[in-house]
Amino acid sequence: MVTRMVTVWLPDWPVVAAGYNGNLPAAVVSANRVVARSAAAAAAGVMIGQRRRQAQRRCPEIELVDHDPARDAREFEPVVRAVAEVSPRLDVIEPGWVSLAARGPAKYFGGDVAVAEHLQHIVAEAGVVVRAGVGVADGRFSSSVAARLSVRHDSPVVVESQQSPSFCAPLPIGWLQTLGESDPEMIDLFTRLGLRRLGDLASLDPADVLGRFGHPGLHAHRLATGIDIRLPSTTDPAPERRLGHTPEDPVAQASAVVFVAKQLADELGQSLAATGRVCTRLVVELETEHGERSERSWYRSTGLNASAMVERVRWQLDAWVNLPRGSEHEITGGVALIRLTPDEVCADVGSQLGLWGGQSEADRQAARTIARLTSITSDEAVTVPVWNGGRLPADRYRWVSASNVDLDERARSVSGADPRSAPTEPWPGAMPAPSPSTVFADPYPAEVLDDAGQLVWVSGRGVVSASPAQFRLMSGGEASGWRPGRTRHIAAWAGPWPIDERWWEPEGHQRLARFQMIIEDAAGGQRGYLIVAEHRRWWVAALYD
């Protein structure tokens, strides 16, 4: 049986948490993308997902703020405490979004509509400057959709019992992405296959969906049909599933509490992974030496890994520490108990990666770091490489401002250059594989000699005067592993590959020959180099490792 749920959602909460009301054009940016904007910015044409410069172009007077999840959680704490007065068993999905079971509150207040109106009232009393959306429906997904539609209708949306399938059927398939239940690639695939509505997906046979799209597709199919099987926990979990730590002395520093929480989260994540499970609902309990307690239930449908658990502990602790002085729940002592409880777990079906790779968590973390550095310095101070194409390794990529690069789409450049297009076909006249691991920005001068010690040269037709036998580096020994001026033996070589390009440009014309050479290093081993001959002079352009 699907549980009836109530969802409270505050639109564009990161902007509200940053201190902006709807009358001022403002937006919160993460990885150079708009994640939330005020009503004034929306009226000016700023949209969620727009890039930073696009938003500034649409609204030049807009104020941009960096995304700070800790700030969002801290400012959301009064709302969570207000909703907890209605039902202590609630799930914080993310700052600005909570859900709770509707059965108990509906009986107490006299129906679903009464509960929804009461929640809107108490959220307004908590000092929130935006009107909360409240939705009631069967299952978390349907109630979350109803809460967002509630904001558009400016009144609570209550879906009658057993009507969630018909409620979801005409909705666009993109709701699955909006609520974080499916990734953009899956939604794009659904759309290209003609499944543009949730009802289109729900009409398919579950076995066919599983065979074609795997477990992520089957999960989306269940939600589209109104079947939300993730029931909220209303009983205490078994004691053996709890992981807690009681310090010898109460901990007064937040960093020390987070450090302990990281150890517990790592242990919890490993124990669940050993049984093929992942935690979807985590209860975090903190207690001080004076008996004050902070307990929160954090939920994420895709599961909480160790880093996500630690992040939520940090949010909860930061919100608790920053409560106003004199508050009923003010913390007055050091933390004496830290406990993590996996209140709901599910089978970890893993994720199907693309056949040719795809974005990883490390890629997303790098994008966030680059965006953060850009906001700290300037748009031009941080540069990233983008595919440019060329016959020499140094020409294949160029450095551009990070603000001109779409960090969320694997560095797709504004000018149209796409790093993903690099491997589709070889660049005409480029060096054969493998590519060098290190490309020197300023090539090192060198000499290539034959067995008699005479300088080797390459004719205009690409003919080598003699077989290269000896190599002498003129400078840059720190990069090659030996002192300049010392002669080394060439164990093997290949080439030449001549280049005669841009003959129509007096300043850009270059005529040279490229060689791949294996040269003995100072330790007696061998290393590969890309050597370039130009105007009877030799240069070390790159290193193979």
Coordinates of C-alpha atoms in Angstrom, one line a residue:
M1 CA 0.0 0.0 0.0
V2 CA 1.3 3.4 -1.0
T3 CA 1.7 5.8 2.0
R4 CA -0.1 9.1 1.8
M5 CA 2.5 11.9 2.0
V6 CA 2.6 15.7 2.6
T7 CA 5.4 17.7 1.0
V8 CA 6.4 21.3 1.9
W9 CA 8.5 23.0 -0.7
L10 CA 9.9 26.6 -0.7
P11 CA 10.7 27.7 -4.3
D12 CA 14.2 29.0 -5.0
W13 CA 15.2 28.6 -1.3
P14 CA 19.0 29.3 -1.9
V15 CA 18.1 32.8 -3.0
V16 CA 15.9 33.3 0.1
A17 CA 18.6 31.9 2.4
A18 CA 21.1 34.4 0.8
G19 CA 18.9 37.2 2.1
Y20 CA 17.2 38.4 -1.1
N21 CA 13.5 38.9 -1.5
G22 CA 11.5 38.6 -4.7
N23 CA 11.7 42.3 -5.6
L24 CA 15.5 42.3 -6.2
P25 CA 17.0 40.5 -9.3
A26 CA 19.3 38.0 -7.8
A27 CA 20.5 34.4 -8.5
V28 CA 22.5 31.7 -6.9
V29 CA 25.2 30.1 -9.1
S30 CA 26.9 26.8 -8.8
A31 CA 29.5 25.7 -11.4
N32 CA 28.7 28.7 -13.5
R33 CA 25.0 27.6 -13.7
V34 CA 22.0 29.3 -12.1
V35 CA 20.5 27.0 -9.5
A36 CA 17.9 29.5 -8.1
R37 CA 16.7 33.0 -8.9
S38 CA 14.4 35.5 -7.4
A39 CA 11.0 36.4 -8.9
A40 CA 12.4 39.7 -10.3
A41 CA 15.2 37.8 -12.0
A42 CA 12.7 35.3 -13.4
A43 CA 10.6 38.1 -14.8
A44 CA 13.7 39.5 -16.5
G45 CA 14.2 36.1 -18.3
V46 CA 16.7 34.4 -16.0
M47 CA 16.1 30.7 -16.0
I48 CA 17.3 27.7 -13.9
G49 CA 20.3 26.1 -15.6
Q50 CA 21.4 29.2 -17.5
R51 CA 25.1 30.0 -17.5
R52 CA 26.4 32.9 -15.6
R53 CA 27.0 35.1 -18.6
Q54 CA 23.7 34.3 -20.1
A55 CA 22.0 35.4 -16.9
Q56 CA 24.0 38.7 -16.8
R57 CA 23.1 39.3 -20.5
R58 CA 19.4 38.8 -19.8
C59 CA 19.5 41.0 -16.6
P60 CA 22.6 43.2 -16.4
E61 CA 21.7 44.5 -12.9
I62 CA 21.4 41.0 -11.4
E63 CA 23.3 40.1 -8.3
L64 CA 25.0 36.7 -8.4
V65 CA 25.8 34.7 -5.2
D66 CA 27.8 31.5 -4.9
H67 CA 25.8 28.4 -3.8
D68 CA 26.4 27.6 -0.1
P69 CA 24.5 24.5 1.0
A70 CA 25.5 25.0 4.6
R71 CA 24.0 28.4 4.6
D72 CA 20.8 27.1 3.0
A73 CA 20.5 24.4 5.7
R74 CA 21.2 26.9 8.5
E75 CA 18.5 29.3 7.4
F76 CA 16.1 26.5 6.8
E77 CA 16.3 25.2 10.4
P78 CA 13.4 27.4 11.7
V79 CA 11.1 26.0 9.1
V80 CA 12.1 22.4 9.9
R81 CA 11.4 23.1 13.6
A82 CA 8.0 24.6 12.8
V83 CA 7.0 21.7 10.6
A84 CA 8.2 19.3 13.3
E85 CA 5.6 20.7 15.6
V86 CA 3.0 19.0 13.3
S87 CA 4.8 15.7 13.0
P88 CA 8.2 14.9 14.6
R89 CA 8.8 12.2 12.0
L90 CA 9.7 14.2 8.9
D91 CA 12.4 13.8 6.2
V92 CA 14.6 16.7 5.1
I93 CA 15.3 15.9 1.5
E94 CA 17.3 19.1 1.0
P95 CA 17.1 22.7 2.4
G96 CA 13.8 24.0 1.3
W97 CA 12.1 20.6 0.8
V98 CA 10.6 18.4 3.6
S99 CA 8.1 15.6 3.5
L100 CA 6.1 13.7 6.2
A101 CA 3.4 11.1 6.5
A102 CA -0.1 12.6 6.2
R103 CA -2.1 10.0 8.2
G104 CA -1.5 11.3 11.8
P105 CA -1.7 15.0 11.1
A106 CA -4.8 14.6 8.9
K107 CA -6.6 12.9 11.7
Y108 CA -5.6 15.6 14.2
F109 CA -6.4 18.6 12.0
G110 CA -9.4 17.2 10.3
G111 CA -8.3 16.2 6.8
D112 CA -5.7 16.7 4.2
V113 CA -6.7 20.2 3.2
A114 CA -6.7 21.4 6.8
V115 CA -3.1 20.0 7.2
A116 CA -1.9 21.7 4.1
E117 CA -3.4 25.1 5.0
H118 CA -2.0 24.8 8.6
L119 CA 1.5 24.0 7.2
Q120 CA 1.4 27.1 4.9
H121 CA 0.4 29.2 7.9
I122 CA 3.1 28.0 10.3
V123 CA 5.8 28.3 7.6
A124 CA 4.7 31.9 7.1
E125 CA 4.9 32.5 10.8
A126 CA 8.5 31.3 10.8
G127 CA 9.5 34.4 8.9
V128 CA 9.9 33.0 5.4
V129 CA 9.5 35.7 2.7
V130 CA 8.2 33.3 0.0
R131 CA 4.9 31.4 0.1
A132 CA 5.4 27.7 0.7
G133 CA 4.0 25.1 -1.7
V134 CA 2.2 22.2 0.0
G135 CA 1.1 19.1 -1.8
V136 CA -0.7 16.0 -0.5
A137 CA -0.9 12.8 -2.5
D138 CA -0.2 9.1 -2.4
G139 CA 3.6 8.6 -2.4
R140 CA 6.5 11.0 -2.1
F141 CA 6.9 11.7 -5.8
S142 CA 3.3 12.6 -6.4
S143 CA 3.1 14.8 -3.3
S144 CA 6.4 16.6 -4.3
V145 CA 4.9 17.4 -7.8
A146 CA 1.8 18.6 -6.1
A147 CA 3.8 20.9 -3.8
R148 CA 5.5 22.5 -6.8
L149 CA 2.2 23.0 -8.6
S150 CA 0.8 24.5 -5.4
V151 CA 3.2 27.4 -5.9
R152 CA 1.8 28.1 -9.4
H153 CA -1.8 27.8 -8.2
D154 CA -1.1 29.9 -5.0
S155 CA -3.0 27.3 -2.9
P156 CA -2.4 23.8 -1.6
V157 CA -2.8 21.0 -4.1
V158 CA -4.5 17.8 -2.7
V159 CA -4.7 14.7 -4.9
E160 CA -7.4 12.4 -3.8
S161 CA -6.6 8.9 -2.6
Q162 CA -5.9 6.4 -5.4
Q163 CA -5.8 9.2 -7.9
S164 CA -2.0 9.6 -8.2
P165 CA -1.7 7.6 -11.4
S166 CA -4.2 9.8 -13.2
F167 CA -2.7 12.9 -11.7
C168 CA 0.8 12.0 -13.0
A169 CA -0.2 10.7 -16.4
P170 CA -0.5 14.0 -18.3
L171 CA 2.6 15.6 -16.7
P172 CA 5.8 16.0 -18.7
I173 CA 8.5 13.3 -18.4
G174 CA 10.9 16.1 -17.2
W175 CA 9.3 16.0 -13.7
L176 CA 11.5 12.9 -13.0
Q177 CA 14.6 15.0 -13.6
T178 CA 13.2 18.1 -11.7
L179 CA 12.8 16.0 -8.6
G180 CA 16.1 14.3 -8.9
E181 CA 14.7 10.8 -9.6
S182 CA 16.3 10.4 -13.1
D183 CA 19.4 11.9 -14.7
P184 CA 19.3 14.2 -17.7
E185 CA 20.6 11.5 -20.1
M186 CA 17.8 9.1 -19.2
I187 CA 15.2 11.9 -19.7
D188 CA 16.7 12.8 -23.0
L189 CA 16.5 9.2 -24.1
F190 CA 12.9 8.9 -23.1
T191 CA 12.1 12.0 -25.0
R192 CA 13.9 10.9 -28.2
L193 CA 11.9 7.6 -28.0
G194 CA 8.6 9.5 -27.9
L195 CA 7.9 9.1 -24.2
R196 CA 7.1 12.7 -23.5
R197 CA 4.5 12.2 -20.7
L198 CA 4.7 10.2 -17.5
G199 CA 1.6 8.3 -18.8
D200 CA 3.5 7.3 -21.9
L201 CA 6.2 5.7 -19.7
A202 CA 3.6 4.1 -17.3
S203 CA 1.8 2.4 -20.2
L204 CA 4.9 0.3 -21.0
D205 CA 5.3 -3.2 -19.7
P206 CA 7.6 -3.2 -16.6
A207 CA 9.6 -6.2 -18.0
D208 CA 10.3 -4.3 -21.2
V209 CA 11.4 -1.2 -19.4
L210 CA 13.8 -3.2 -17.2
G211 CA 15.3 -5.0 -20.2
R212 CA 15.8 -1.7 -22.1
F213 CA 16.6 0.8 -19.4
G214 CA 17.8 -1.3 -16.5
H215 CA 16.9 -0.5 -12.8
P216 CA 17.0 3.3 -13.3
G217 CA 14.3 3.0 -16.0
L218 CA 12.3 0.6 -13.9
H219 CA 12.4 3.1 -11.0
A220 CA 11.2 5.9 -13.2
H221 CA 8.4 3.6 -14.5
R222 CA 7.2 2.9 -10.9
L223 CA 7.0 6.6 -10.1
A224 CA 5.2 7.3 -13.4
T225 CA 2.6 4.8 -12.5
G226 CA 2.1 6.3 -9.0
I227 CA 3.7 3.4 -7.2
D228 CA 6.0 4.8 -4.6
I229 CA 7.2 1.7 -2.6
R230 CA 9.6 3.6 -0.3
L231 CA 7.5 3.7 2.9
P232 CA 8.5 6.1 5.7
S233 CA 9.8 4.4 8.8
T234 CA 7.6 4.8 11.8
T235 CA 9.4 2.4 14.2
D236 CA 12.8 2.6 15.8
P237 CA 15.5 0.6 13.9
A238 CA 17.3 -2.4 15.3
P239 CA 20.0 -1.4 17.7
E240 CA 22.7 -3.2 15.8
R241 CA 22.1 -0.9 12.8
R242 CA 23.1 2.2 14.8
L243 CA 26.6 3.6 14.9
G244 CA 27.4 5.9 17.7
H245 CA 30.4 7.5 19.5
T246 CA 30.6 8.9 23.0
P247 CA 33.7 11.1 23.4
E248 CA 35.6 10.8 26.7
D249 CA 35.3 14.6 27.0
P250 CA 32.5 16.7 25.4
V251 CA 33.5 18.1 22.1
A252 CA 33.1 21.8 21.7
Q253 CA 34.6 22.3 18.2
A254 CA 32.4 21.6 15.2
S255 CA 35.4 20.3 13.2
A256 CA 36.1 17.6 15.7
V257 CA 32.4 16.5 15.6
V258 CA 32.5 16.3 11.8
F259 CA 35.7 14.3 12.0
V260 CA 34.1 11.7 14.3
A261 CA 31.0 11.7 12.0
K262 CA 33.2 11.0 9.0
Q263 CA 34.7 7.9 10.7
L264 CA 31.2 6.7 11.5
A265 CA 29.9 7.4 8.0
D266 CA 32.8 5.5 6.4
E267 CA 32.2 2.5 8.6
L268 CA 28.5 2.6 7.9
G269 CA 29.0 3.0 4.2
Q270 CA 31.4 0.0 4.1
S271 CA 29.1 -2.2 6.2
L272 CA 26.1 -1.5 3.9
A273 CA 28.2 -1.9 0.7
A274 CA 29.3 -5.3 1.9
T275 CA 25.7 -6.5 1.9
G276 CA 24.9 -4.7 -1.4
R277 CA 22.8 -2.0 0.2
V278 CA 22.7 1.8 0.3
C279 CA 21.2 4.1 2.9
T280 CA 18.3 6.3 1.6
R281 CA 17.2 7.7 5.0
L282 CA 19.7 8.6 7.6
V283 CA 18.8 9.8 11.2
V284 CA 21.5 12.0 12.7
E285 CA 21.4 12.4 16.5
L286 CA 23.5 14.8 18.4
E287 CA 23.4 15.3 22.2
T288 CA 25.3 17.6 24.5
E289 CA 26.6 17.1 28.0
H290 CA 23.6 19.1 29.3
G291 CA 21.0 16.8 27.6
E292 CA 20.1 19.1 24.7
R293 CA 19.4 17.0 21.6
S294 CA 19.2 17.6 17.9
E295 CA 17.7 14.8 15.7
R296 CA 17.1 15.0 12.0
S297 CA 16.0 12.5 9.3
W298 CA 17.8 13.1 6.0
Y299 CA 16.5 11.5 2.8
R300 CA 17.7 11.0 -0.7
S301 CA 16.1 8.6 -3.1
T302 CA 19.4 7.7 -4.9
G303 CA 21.1 6.9 -1.6
L304 CA 23.5 8.7 0.7
N305 CA 27.2 7.8 0.4
A306 CA 29.7 8.5 3.2
S307 CA 30.5 12.1 2.0
A308 CA 26.8 12.9 1.7
M309 CA 26.2 11.7 5.3
V310 CA 29.1 13.8 6.6
E311 CA 27.7 16.8 4.7
R312 CA 24.3 16.5 6.4
V313 CA 25.9 16.1 9.8
R314 CA 27.8 19.4 9.1
W315 CA 24.5 21.1 8.0
Q316 CA 22.6 19.9 11.1
L317 CA 25.4 20.9 13.5
D318 CA 25.9 24.3 11.9
A319 CA 22.2 25.1 12.1
W320 CA 22.1 24.0 15.7
V321 CA 25.1 26.0 16.8
N322 CA 23.8 29.1 15.1
L323 CA 20.4 29.2 16.8
P324 CA 19.7 32.6 18.4
R325 CA 20.7 33.0 22.0
G326 CA 17.9 32.4 24.4
S327 CA 16.2 30.0 22.0
E328 CA 14.5 27.0 23.5
H329 CA 16.8 24.6 21.6
E330 CA 20.0 26.6 22.1
I331 CA 23.2 24.5 22.5
T332 CA 24.9 25.3 25.8
G333 CA 27.6 22.6 26.1
G334 CA 29.9 20.3 24.2
V335 CA 28.7 17.4 22.1
A336 CA 28.7 14.2 24.1
L337 CA 27.0 11.8 21.7
I338 CA 27.1 11.4 17.9
R339 CA 24.9 8.7 16.4
L340 CA 24.1 7.8 12.8
T341 CA 21.2 5.4 12.1
P342 CA 20.4 4.0 8.7
D343 CA 16.6 4.3 9.1
E344 CA 15.9 3.1 5.5
V345 CA 18.1 1.1 3.2
C346 CA 17.5 -0.4 -0.2
A347 CA 19.4 -2.6 -2.7
D348 CA 22.3 -0.9 -4.4
V349 CA 21.7 -1.7 -8.0
G350 CA 24.7 0.5 -9.0
S351 CA 24.7 2.8 -12.0
Q352 CA 25.2 2.0 -15.7
L353 CA 28.1 4.1 -17.1
G354 CA 28.2 5.1 -20.7
L355 CA 30.1 2.8 -23.0
W356 CA 32.6 5.6 -23.7
G357 CA 32.8 6.9 -20.2
G358 CA 30.9 9.9 -18.8
Q359 CA 31.0 12.4 -16.0
S360 CA 32.1 11.1 -12.6
E361 CA 31.9 12.6 -9.1
A362 CA 35.5 13.8 -9.5
D363 CA 34.5 15.7 -12.7
R364 CA 31.6 17.4 -10.9
Q365 CA 33.8 18.3 -7.9
A366 CA 36.4 19.7 -10.3
A367 CA 33.7 21.8 -12.0
R368 CA 32.6 23.2 -8.6
T369 CA 36.2 24.0 -7.6
I370 CA 36.9 25.8 -10.8
A371 CA 33.7 27.8 -10.5
R372 CA 34.6 28.7 -6.9
L373 CA 38.1 29.9 -7.9
T374 CA 36.5 32.0 -10.6
S375 CA 34.2 33.7 -8.1
I376 CA 37.1 34.3 -5.7
T377 CA 39.5 35.8 -8.4
S378 CA 38.0 36.9 -11.7
D379 CA 36.6 35.5 -14.9
E380 CA 39.9 35.7 -16.7
A381 CA 42.2 34.5 -13.9
V382 CA 41.1 30.9 -14.1
T383 CA 41.7 29.1 -17.4
V384 CA 40.8 25.6 -18.6
P385 CA 41.9 23.6 -21.7
V386 CA 39.5 23.0 -24.6
W387 CA 40.0 21.0 -27.7
N388 CA 41.4 23.0 -30.6
G389 CA 42.9 20.6 -33.0
G390 CA 46.4 20.7 -34.6
R391 CA 49.3 18.6 -35.8
L392 CA 51.6 19.3 -32.9
P393 CA 50.7 18.3 -29.3
A394 CA 50.9 21.9 -28.1
D395 CA 48.4 23.0 -30.8
R396 CA 45.7 20.4 -29.9
Y397 CA 44.3 22.3 -26.9
R398 CA 44.1 26.0 -26.1
W399 CA 43.5 27.7 -22.8
V400 CA 40.4 29.8 -22.4
S401 CA 38.7 31.5 -19.5
A402 CA 36.7 29.2 -17.3
S403 CA 33.7 31.5 -17.5
N404 CA 33.5 30.7 -21.3
V405 CA 33.3 27.0 -20.7
D406 CA 30.3 24.9 -19.9
L407 CA 31.7 23.0 -16.9
D408 CA 28.6 20.8 -16.5
E409 CA 28.8 19.5 -20.1
R410 CA 32.5 18.3 -20.0
A411 CA 34.0 21.6 -21.1
R412 CA 32.0 22.4 -24.1
S413 CA 33.3 25.7 -25.4
V414 CA 31.2 28.7 -26.3
S415 CA 32.9 29.0 -29.6
G416 CA 31.7 25.5 -30.5
A417 CA 34.8 23.5 -29.8
D418 CA 33.9 20.3 -28.1
P419 CA 36.5 18.1 -26.3
R420 CA 34.3 15.1 -27.0
S421 CA 34.7 15.6 -30.7
A422 CA 38.5 15.1 -30.5
P423 CA 38.6 11.3 -30.7
T424 CA 35.9 10.9 -33.3
E425 CA 38.5 11.0 -36.2
P426 CA 42.2 11.7 -36.4
W427 CA 43.4 15.2 -37.2
P428 CA 45.0 15.2 -40.7
G429 CA 48.8 15.1 -40.4
A430 CA 48.8 14.6 -36.7
M431 CA 51.3 12.3 -34.9
P432 CA 50.3 8.6 -34.6
A433 CA 49.4 7.2 -31.2
P434 CA 50.3 7.2 -28.4
S435 CA 50.1 10.8 -27.5
P436 CA 52.9 12.3 -25.2
S437 CA 52.1 12.6 -21.5
T438 CA 54.0 15.9 -21.1
V439 CA 54.1 18.8 -23.6
F440 CA 56.7 21.4 -22.9
A441 CA 55.4 25.0 -23.3
D442 CA 58.9 26.1 -24.4
P443 CA 60.7 23.3 -26.3
Y444 CA 64.3 22.6 -25.2
P445 CA 67.1 23.0 -27.7
A446 CA 69.1 19.9 -28.5
E447 CA 71.4 18.2 -31.0
V448 CA 70.9 15.0 -32.9
L449 CA 74.1 13.4 -34.2
D450 CA 75.0 10.4 -36.3
D451 CA 77.6 7.7 -35.4
A452 CA 80.4 9.9 -36.5
G453 CA 79.3 12.7 -34.3
Q454 CA 78.1 14.9 -37.2
L455 CA 74.8 16.9 -36.9
V456 CA 71.9 15.2 -38.6
W457 CA 69.6 17.3 -40.8
V458 CA 66.4 16.8 -42.7
S459 CA 66.0 18.0 -46.4
G460 CA 63.1 19.9 -47.7
R461 CA 61.8 16.7 -49.1
G462 CA 61.8 15.0 -45.7
V463 CA 65.0 12.9 -46.3
V464 CA 67.3 12.4 -43.3
S465 CA 71.0 13.0 -43.9
A466 CA 72.0 10.0 -41.7
S467 CA 70.5 7.7 -39.1
P468 CA 70.2 9.4 -35.7
A469 CA 72.5 7.7 -33.2
Q470 CA 73.4 10.2 -30.5
F471 CA 71.4 12.9 -28.6
R472 CA 72.7 15.9 -26.7
L473 CA 70.4 18.2 -24.7
M474 CA 71.6 21.8 -24.8
S475 CA 69.4 23.0 -21.8
G476 CA 66.5 21.9 -19.7
G477 CA 68.2 18.9 -18.1
E478 CA 65.9 19.1 -15.1
A479 CA 63.0 17.9 -17.3
S480 CA 64.9 15.1 -19.0
G481 CA 66.9 13.6 -16.1
W482 CA 70.5 14.5 -17.2
R483 CA 72.8 17.4 -17.3
P484 CA 72.8 19.6 -20.4
G485 CA 75.7 18.9 -22.8
R486 CA 76.0 15.2 -22.0
T487 CA 75.6 12.9 -25.0
R488 CA 73.2 9.9 -24.8
H489 CA 72.6 7.0 -27.1
I490 CA 69.4 6.8 -29.2
A491 CA 68.1 3.3 -28.8
A492 CA 65.3 3.6 -31.5
W493 CA 63.7 6.2 -33.6
A494 CA 60.8 6.7 -36.0
G495 CA 60.1 9.4 -38.6
P496 CA 60.3 11.9 -40.0
W497 CA 56.8 13.2 -40.2
P498 CA 57.1 16.6 -42.1
I499 CA 54.8 19.6 -41.7
D500 CA 54.5 22.5 -44.1
E501 CA 51.5 24.5 -43.1
R502 CA 50.1 28.0 -43.2
W503 CA 52.4 28.9 -46.1
W504 CA 50.1 31.9 -46.9
E505 CA 50.9 33.5 -43.5
P506 CA 54.4 35.0 -43.3
E507 CA 54.3 35.0 -39.5
G508 CA 52.4 31.7 -39.1
H509 CA 54.2 29.6 -41.7
Q510 CA 56.2 26.7 -40.3
R511 CA 58.1 23.9 -42.0
L512 CA 59.5 21.2 -39.8
A513 CA 59.9 17.4 -39.3
R514 CA 58.9 15.4 -36.2
F515 CA 60.6 12.3 -34.8
Q516 CA 59.8 9.9 -32.0
M517 CA 63.0 8.8 -30.3
I518 CA 63.8 6.4 -27.4
I519 CA 66.8 7.8 -25.6
E520 CA 68.8 6.4 -22.6
D521 CA 68.4 8.5 -19.5
A522 CA 70.8 9.2 -16.7
A523 CA 69.7 6.2 -14.6
G524 CA 70.4 3.8 -17.4
G525 CA 66.8 3.4 -18.4
Q526 CA 65.0 4.6 -21.5
R527 CA 62.5 7.3 -22.2
G528 CA 60.6 8.4 -25.2
Y529 CA 60.6 11.9 -26.6
L530 CA 59.0 13.9 -29.4
I531 CA 61.9 15.7 -31.2
V532 CA 61.3 18.4 -33.8
A533 CA 63.8 19.5 -36.5
E534 CA 63.4 23.0 -37.9
H535 CA 65.8 25.1 -40.0
R536 CA 68.6 22.5 -39.1
R537 CA 68.0 23.0 -35.4
W538 CA 66.6 20.4 -33.0
W539 CA 64.1 20.8 -30.2
V540 CA 62.6 18.5 -27.5
A541 CA 58.8 19.2 -27.8
A542 CA 57.3 16.5 -25.6
L543 CA 57.9 13.5 -23.3
Y544 CA 56.4 10.0 -23.4
D545 CA 55.9 8.2 -20.1

